[in-house]
Amino acid sequence: MTSQSRSLQRTEAQERRALLSVTSYDIRLDLASEEETFGSVTTVRFTSHGGPTFVDLKPVRVKAVTLDGRRVDPALLDRGRLPLDTEDGEHELVVDAVMPFRNDGEGLHRSVDPADGRHYVYGMSFMDAAPSIFACFDQPDLKAPYTFHVRAPHDWVVLGNAPATNPEPGVWELATTPPLSTYFVTLVAGPYHLLRDEHDGIPLGLSARASLAADLDKDADELFTMTRQCFDEFHRLFGIRYPFGDYHQAFVPEFNAGAMENPGCVTLRDQLVFTSRVTRGARVLRATTVAHEMAHQWFGNIVTPQWWDDLWLNESFAEYMGNRVTADVTQYDDAWVHQAWARRQWGLVADQRPSTHPVAGNGAVDAVAALQDFDGISYAKGSSVLKQLNARLGDRVFFDGVIDHLDRHRFDNATMQDLFSSWEKAGAPDLGSFTTGWLRTAGPDTVALDRPAATLRRTSPPEHPADRAHVLRVARADKGTWRTTEVRIEGPETPFDAGDHPVIIDPYEDSWGVFPPDRLTVGALKTLLPSIADGALLAGVWNAVRSALHTAAIDPADVMDLVEARLPVEDTELTARHTLPWVLSTVVPLAGGDALARVHAAALRRLETSPAGSEIQLAALRTAVASGSDPQRLETWLAGSLPEGIEPDLDLRWRVLVRLAALGATDAATLDAALADEPTTVSRVEHTRARASLPTAEAKEYAWSRFTGEVDVPNYELEAAGLGMWRAGQEQLTAPYVARYFDDLPGTVAVRAGWVLAQAGDAFFPEGALDEDTLARTEALLSRADLDLSLRRRLSDRADQLRRMLAVRAAYPRS
């Protein structure tokens, strides 16, 4: 699916909303064929005030279109839009089209499970993908009820936004939904393993691919228990019952996001059905994801933003409520600590980029522009701001305002102004200065200790001046004991006498900002870090250190000393947002020398001293694998000779194989054999990563053929090829691809679009080419006016990261 369609402009959406109201959608899909396409017949009933408009449609081909029984010429379809001439009154549009199954995580995605060869389908309609499933007026403020009729293979289960019945083999009828925005519409179909339960009158469901049945069964009690607990708490807080009938959670393959809040049928990436042992951090992430999507059922689904510039009303609110409810009512009472590890820097880094934007009113002129702002600002920063607002208003006023908002705009659309007027109606004071400073002004304040002056100095970015008040805690160490003091910062300078004590500013995330540690604190932390038992304080320390390195306020050599003092194994998950991957991808290259060996040695020490069977032990072993350079030790682990308390599993085997591949200590034939031995989706993705990691010319061409689209692979494999492409120590092999990346990237719009276009552009960026030439090439490509907007955003962020890493090198030159 390529980017041949036009992105909906906000002005166009306003004009179409003024002209139309949609009465209903009736959609018939034929999924029974094994071809690369499916049949889609859409009947849309709507009312018009009379005038020209268009319906959104992205088919393989159109069989027929009629408006009120009169033929519409399909040849008029132009870049995803079919023009319509309407008279004043009611209308019926019928579109009979052939649509594409996709493999990029959007539209109707079809995946083949390598474990058993069975096919699975799910719908992802978010942003602008719905028109590749059915004809529609694709914008959030043209809500309507949906009724689906589906033909499918006889052994398939079909699920959707409303309860489904199966009156005869291969035929599925879904009930009519309440009014939904197009981007919420989903369909999940295939030979899924299905579990059902019920709570408080709400039918509950879980599903996953048949090959994951045993793993889903193993975790079903935990998932159902969390769902029940969250429903009870949301009902208590909102006083409004869940209104969408069944609540099904479908774990689906090759999903781009963490999850999608489709009413009645939430879709989640099926890596959240754990097939190997995981850390507590992974379980907390799953729990907060479940709660986040449940929060959306009220904030986002009952009331939906009118336009994408208010997307924070969805994501920030769900982020705040998801973490809060998880911490308050589930077994994961440390959810806020893990949020600090996993999300804080995601938001802070985004907020310091040239691409930063306000939390609210981000100026999204069209849908593609809005997609760029689904980032750490909309999630982590927005959540932090709502947490502050809740502390300021108190629960009673906060939730009274939310309830009023949900009642007044039930199954409709609303704006930020609507929500704030509900809060003021509930008794909130004038929130104008709060809104201006925290929601409408981009960029974080920096609050740093001026120790000789006994002052906390607050500065805001000169390009985003602001006058924000911070109420936060400062942790001060005295003879190894940490004590906190609440501080109110209301001006550029706030008296604070730290004496000669180490201090960490805002370790408990009471506010939002950059809070770098001073030199005395950094030196003291090398001794103090090992004894910190408070998980939130430990996360706060590492966030302070990460902010300092991001702004070149700390020497990478000092960071490496801290890594050795207390390896941050509490945060070891795979993405670069997390702390240990950041150590390996950012600190090690900047520190240079034997930095990787020092990380490995620190991991081995943690491995030896961690309790057998503990999650810290598992995290330490993962880090030892990722940093290892001794093939013999890695081969020993691969053979199953592991520390007591750790059992070999699929995840661990592939981690070792990927590392061996990067070291050149295995070959393609061995990797192919490993895939054949365990042909799972995990194996297929990690096999791609490992093949691309090999230090051979063939391996790099293998990866590059996927980037250019010469070889078409699903989204996860595409990303894995990019992440395996650039390996330290392979610079002679990859050097020619630096120029090729900048030459070939613009042309990838011909082979992919949307989310996966940007994802691939980011994954294949020449990681490790840390020099002025790469920066110059990046800036030259950014200067092209015709560069795709989503690629521009990823490149802009990469350029900023490159500048910052070069600035660290200049500030702290290595001998």
Short mmCIF file of N, CA and C in Angstrom, two decimals, residues 710-784:
data_model
loop_
_atom_site.label_atom_id
_atom_site.label_comp_id
_atom_site.label_asym_id
_atom_site.label_seq_id
_atom_site.Cartn_x
_atom_site.Cartn_y
_atom_site.Cartn_z
N GLU A 710 12.52 -4.19 -2.68
CA GLU A 710 12.78 -5.24 -3.66
C GLU A 710 12.27 -6.59 -3.14
N VAL A 711 12.43 -6.80 -1.83
CA VAL A 711 11.85 -7.96 -1.15
C VAL A 711 10.79 -7.43 -0.19
N ASP A 712 9.56 -7.88 -0.37
CA ASP A 712 8.45 -7.40 0.46
C ASP A 712 8.30 -8.30 1.68
N VAL A 713 8.40 -7.70 2.86
CA VAL A 713 8.25 -8.47 4.10
C VAL A 713 7.29 -7.71 5.01
N PRO A 714 6.67 -8.40 5.98
CA PRO A 714 5.81 -7.72 6.92
C PRO A 714 6.57 -6.70 7.77
N ASN A 715 5.81 -5.84 8.42
CA ASN A 715 6.37 -4.70 9.13
C ASN A 715 7.42 -5.07 10.18
N TYR A 716 7.19 -6.11 10.98
CA TYR A 716 8.15 -6.45 12.03
C TYR A 716 9.48 -6.91 11.44
N GLU A 717 9.43 -7.68 10.37
CA GLU A 717 10.66 -8.16 9.75
C GLU A 717 11.41 -7.01 9.08
N LEU A 718 10.67 -6.07 8.52
CA LEU A 718 11.30 -4.90 7.92
C LEU A 718 12.09 -4.11 8.96
N GLU A 719 11.45 -3.86 10.09
CA GLU A 719 12.13 -3.12 11.16
C GLU A 719 13.33 -3.89 11.68
N ALA A 720 13.19 -5.20 11.85
CA ALA A 720 14.29 -6.02 12.36
C ALA A 720 15.49 -5.98 11.42
N ALA A 721 15.25 -5.97 10.11
CA ALA A 721 16.35 -5.89 9.15
C ALA A 721 17.12 -4.59 9.32
N GLY A 722 16.40 -3.49 9.55
CA GLY A 722 17.07 -2.21 9.75
C GLY A 722 17.86 -2.18 11.04
N LEU A 723 17.31 -2.74 12.11
CA LEU A 723 18.00 -2.72 13.40
C LEU A 723 19.22 -3.62 13.40
N GLY A 724 19.22 -4.65 12.54
CA GLY A 724 20.40 -5.51 12.44
C GLY A 724 21.45 -5.00 11.48
N MET A 725 21.10 -4.06 10.66
CA MET A 725 21.97 -3.62 9.57
C MET A 725 23.28 -2.99 10.05
N TRP A 726 23.17 -2.07 11.01
CA TRP A 726 24.32 -1.25 11.41
C TRP A 726 24.89 -1.79 12.71
N ARG A 727 26.03 -2.45 12.64
CA ARG A 727 26.64 -3.04 13.82
C ARG A 727 28.04 -2.46 14.03
N ALA A 728 28.37 -2.17 15.29
CA ALA A 728 29.71 -1.69 15.62
C ALA A 728 30.74 -2.74 15.20
N GLY A 729 31.83 -2.26 14.61
CA GLY A 729 32.87 -3.16 14.12
C GLY A 729 32.68 -3.59 12.69
N GLN A 730 31.55 -3.20 12.07
CA GLN A 730 31.27 -3.59 10.68
C GLN A 730 31.29 -2.37 9.76
N GLU A 731 31.96 -1.30 10.19
CA GLU A 731 31.89 -0.04 9.45
C GLU A 731 32.41 -0.14 8.01
N GLN A 732 33.40 -1.00 7.77
CA GLN A 732 33.88 -1.14 6.40
C GLN A 732 32.81 -1.69 5.48
N LEU A 733 32.01 -2.59 6.00
CA LEU A 733 30.93 -3.17 5.20
C LEU A 733 29.78 -2.19 5.00
N THR A 734 29.46 -1.44 6.05
CA THR A 734 28.27 -0.59 5.98
C THR A 734 28.55 0.81 5.45
N ALA A 735 29.81 1.22 5.37
CA ALA A 735 30.13 2.58 4.94
C ALA A 735 29.46 2.97 3.62
N PRO A 736 29.45 2.09 2.58
CA PRO A 736 28.80 2.49 1.32
C PRO A 736 27.30 2.72 1.45
N TYR A 737 26.69 2.13 2.47
CA TYR A 737 25.24 2.24 2.63
C TYR A 737 24.82 3.57 3.27
N VAL A 738 25.77 4.31 3.81
CA VAL A 738 25.41 5.61 4.37
C VAL A 738 24.87 6.51 3.26
N ALA A 739 25.64 6.64 2.19
CA ALA A 739 25.17 7.45 1.05
C ALA A 739 23.94 6.83 0.41
N ARG A 740 23.90 5.51 0.31
CA ARG A 740 22.75 4.86 -0.30
C ARG A 740 21.47 5.12 0.50
N TYR A 741 21.60 5.20 1.81
CA TYR A 741 20.41 5.48 2.62
C TYR A 741 19.79 6.81 2.22
N PHE A 742 20.59 7.83 2.13
CA PHE A 742 20.05 9.15 1.81
C PHE A 742 19.58 9.24 0.36
N ASP A 743 20.19 8.44 -0.52
CA ASP A 743 19.74 8.40 -1.92
C ASP A 743 18.42 7.64 -2.06
N ASP A 744 18.30 6.53 -1.32
CA ASP A 744 17.16 5.62 -1.53
C ASP A 744 15.94 5.96 -0.68
N LEU A 745 16.15 6.64 0.46
CA LEU A 745 15.04 6.86 1.38
C LEU A 745 13.83 7.55 0.72
N PRO A 746 14.00 8.65 -0.02
CA PRO A 746 12.81 9.32 -0.58
C PRO A 746 11.97 8.40 -1.46
N GLY A 747 12.62 7.46 -2.15
CA GLY A 747 11.89 6.58 -3.06
C GLY A 747 11.08 5.51 -2.37
N THR A 748 11.27 5.33 -1.06
CA THR A 748 10.50 4.28 -0.38
C THR A 748 9.02 4.63 -0.28
N VAL A 749 8.65 5.87 -0.57
CA VAL A 749 7.21 6.22 -0.59
C VAL A 749 6.48 5.47 -1.71
N ALA A 750 7.22 4.94 -2.65
CA ALA A 750 6.58 4.19 -3.74
C ALA A 750 6.21 2.78 -3.31
N VAL A 751 6.76 2.30 -2.20
CA VAL A 751 6.52 0.90 -1.82
C VAL A 751 5.84 0.76 -0.46
N ARG A 752 5.75 1.85 0.32
CA ARG A 752 5.05 1.76 1.61
C ARG A 752 4.54 3.13 2.01
N ALA A 753 3.66 3.14 2.99
CA ALA A 753 3.03 4.39 3.40
C ALA A 753 2.77 4.37 4.90
N GLY A 754 2.37 5.52 5.41
CA GLY A 754 1.88 5.60 6.78
C GLY A 754 2.92 5.27 7.82
N TRP A 755 2.45 4.55 8.83
CA TRP A 755 3.26 4.22 9.99
C TRP A 755 4.56 3.51 9.60
N VAL A 756 4.44 2.49 8.76
CA VAL A 756 5.60 1.65 8.46
C VAL A 756 6.60 2.39 7.58
N LEU A 757 6.18 3.37 6.82
CA LEU A 757 7.11 4.18 6.04
C LEU A 757 8.09 4.88 6.96
N ALA A 758 7.56 5.55 7.97
CA ALA A 758 8.42 6.25 8.92
C ALA A 758 9.23 5.27 9.76
N GLN A 759 8.60 4.16 10.13
CA GLN A 759 9.27 3.16 10.95
C GLN A 759 10.50 2.61 10.24
N ALA A 760 10.36 2.31 8.96
CA ALA A 760 11.49 1.78 8.21
C ALA A 760 12.57 2.85 8.02
N GLY A 761 12.14 4.08 7.75
CA GLY A 761 13.12 5.16 7.61
C GLY A 761 13.96 5.33 8.86
N ASP A 762 13.33 5.16 10.02
CA ASP A 762 14.04 5.31 11.28
C ASP A 762 14.93 4.09 11.55
N ALA A 763 14.40 2.89 11.31
CA ALA A 763 15.15 1.68 11.63
C ALA A 763 16.41 1.54 10.78
N PHE A 764 16.38 2.03 9.55
CA PHE A 764 17.53 1.89 8.66
C PHE A 764 18.47 3.10 8.70
N PHE A 765 18.15 4.10 9.51
CA PHE A 765 19.07 5.24 9.62
C PHE A 765 20.46 4.73 10.02
N PRO A 766 21.53 5.29 9.40
CA PRO A 766 22.88 4.75 9.65
C PRO A 766 23.37 4.93 11.08
N GLU A 767 22.88 4.08 11.95
CA GLU A 767 23.25 4.07 13.36
C GLU A 767 24.75 3.83 13.48
N GLY A 768 25.40 4.64 14.26
CA GLY A 768 26.83 4.47 14.47
C GLY A 768 27.69 5.30 13.54
N ALA A 769 27.10 5.87 12.46
CA ALA A 769 27.87 6.77 11.59
C ALA A 769 27.87 8.15 12.24
N LEU A 770 28.62 8.24 13.32
CA LEU A 770 28.58 9.39 14.21
C LEU A 770 29.64 10.40 13.76
N ASP A 771 29.30 11.18 12.71
CA ASP A 771 30.26 12.14 12.19
C ASP A 771 29.53 13.28 11.50
N GLU A 772 30.27 14.32 11.21
CA GLU A 772 29.70 15.53 10.60
C GLU A 772 29.17 15.26 9.20
N ASP A 773 29.80 14.30 8.50
CA ASP A 773 29.33 14.00 7.14
C ASP A 773 27.91 13.44 7.17
N THR A 774 27.63 12.53 8.11
CA THR A 774 26.28 11.98 8.21
C THR A 774 25.29 13.07 8.58
N LEU A 775 25.68 13.97 9.47
CA LEU A 775 24.81 15.08 9.83
C LEU A 775 24.55 15.97 8.62
N ALA A 776 25.58 16.25 7.84
CA ALA A 776 25.41 17.10 6.65
C ALA A 776 24.48 16.44 5.64
N ARG A 777 24.62 15.14 5.45
CA ARG A 777 23.73 14.43 4.53
C ARG A 777 22.29 14.46 5.02
N THR A 778 22.12 14.31 6.33
CA THR A 778 20.77 14.36 6.90
C THR A 778 20.15 15.72 6.68
N GLU A 779 20.91 16.77 6.95
CA GLU A 779 20.38 18.13 6.79
C GLU A 779 20.10 18.45 5.33
N ALA A 780 20.92 17.91 4.42
CA ALA A 780 20.68 18.15 3.00
C ALA A 780 19.37 17.52 2.55
N LEU A 781 19.11 16.31 3.03
CA LEU A 781 17.86 15.66 2.67
C LEU A 781 16.67 16.39 3.29
N LEU A 782 16.84 16.90 4.50
CA LEU A 782 15.76 17.65 5.15
C LEU A 782 15.44 18.94 4.40
N SER A 783 16.38 19.45 3.63
CA SER A 783 16.14 20.69 2.90
C SER A 783 15.27 20.49 1.66
N ARG A 784 15.01 19.24 1.29
CA ARG A 784 14.18 18.97 0.11
C ARG A 784 12.72 19.22 0.43
#
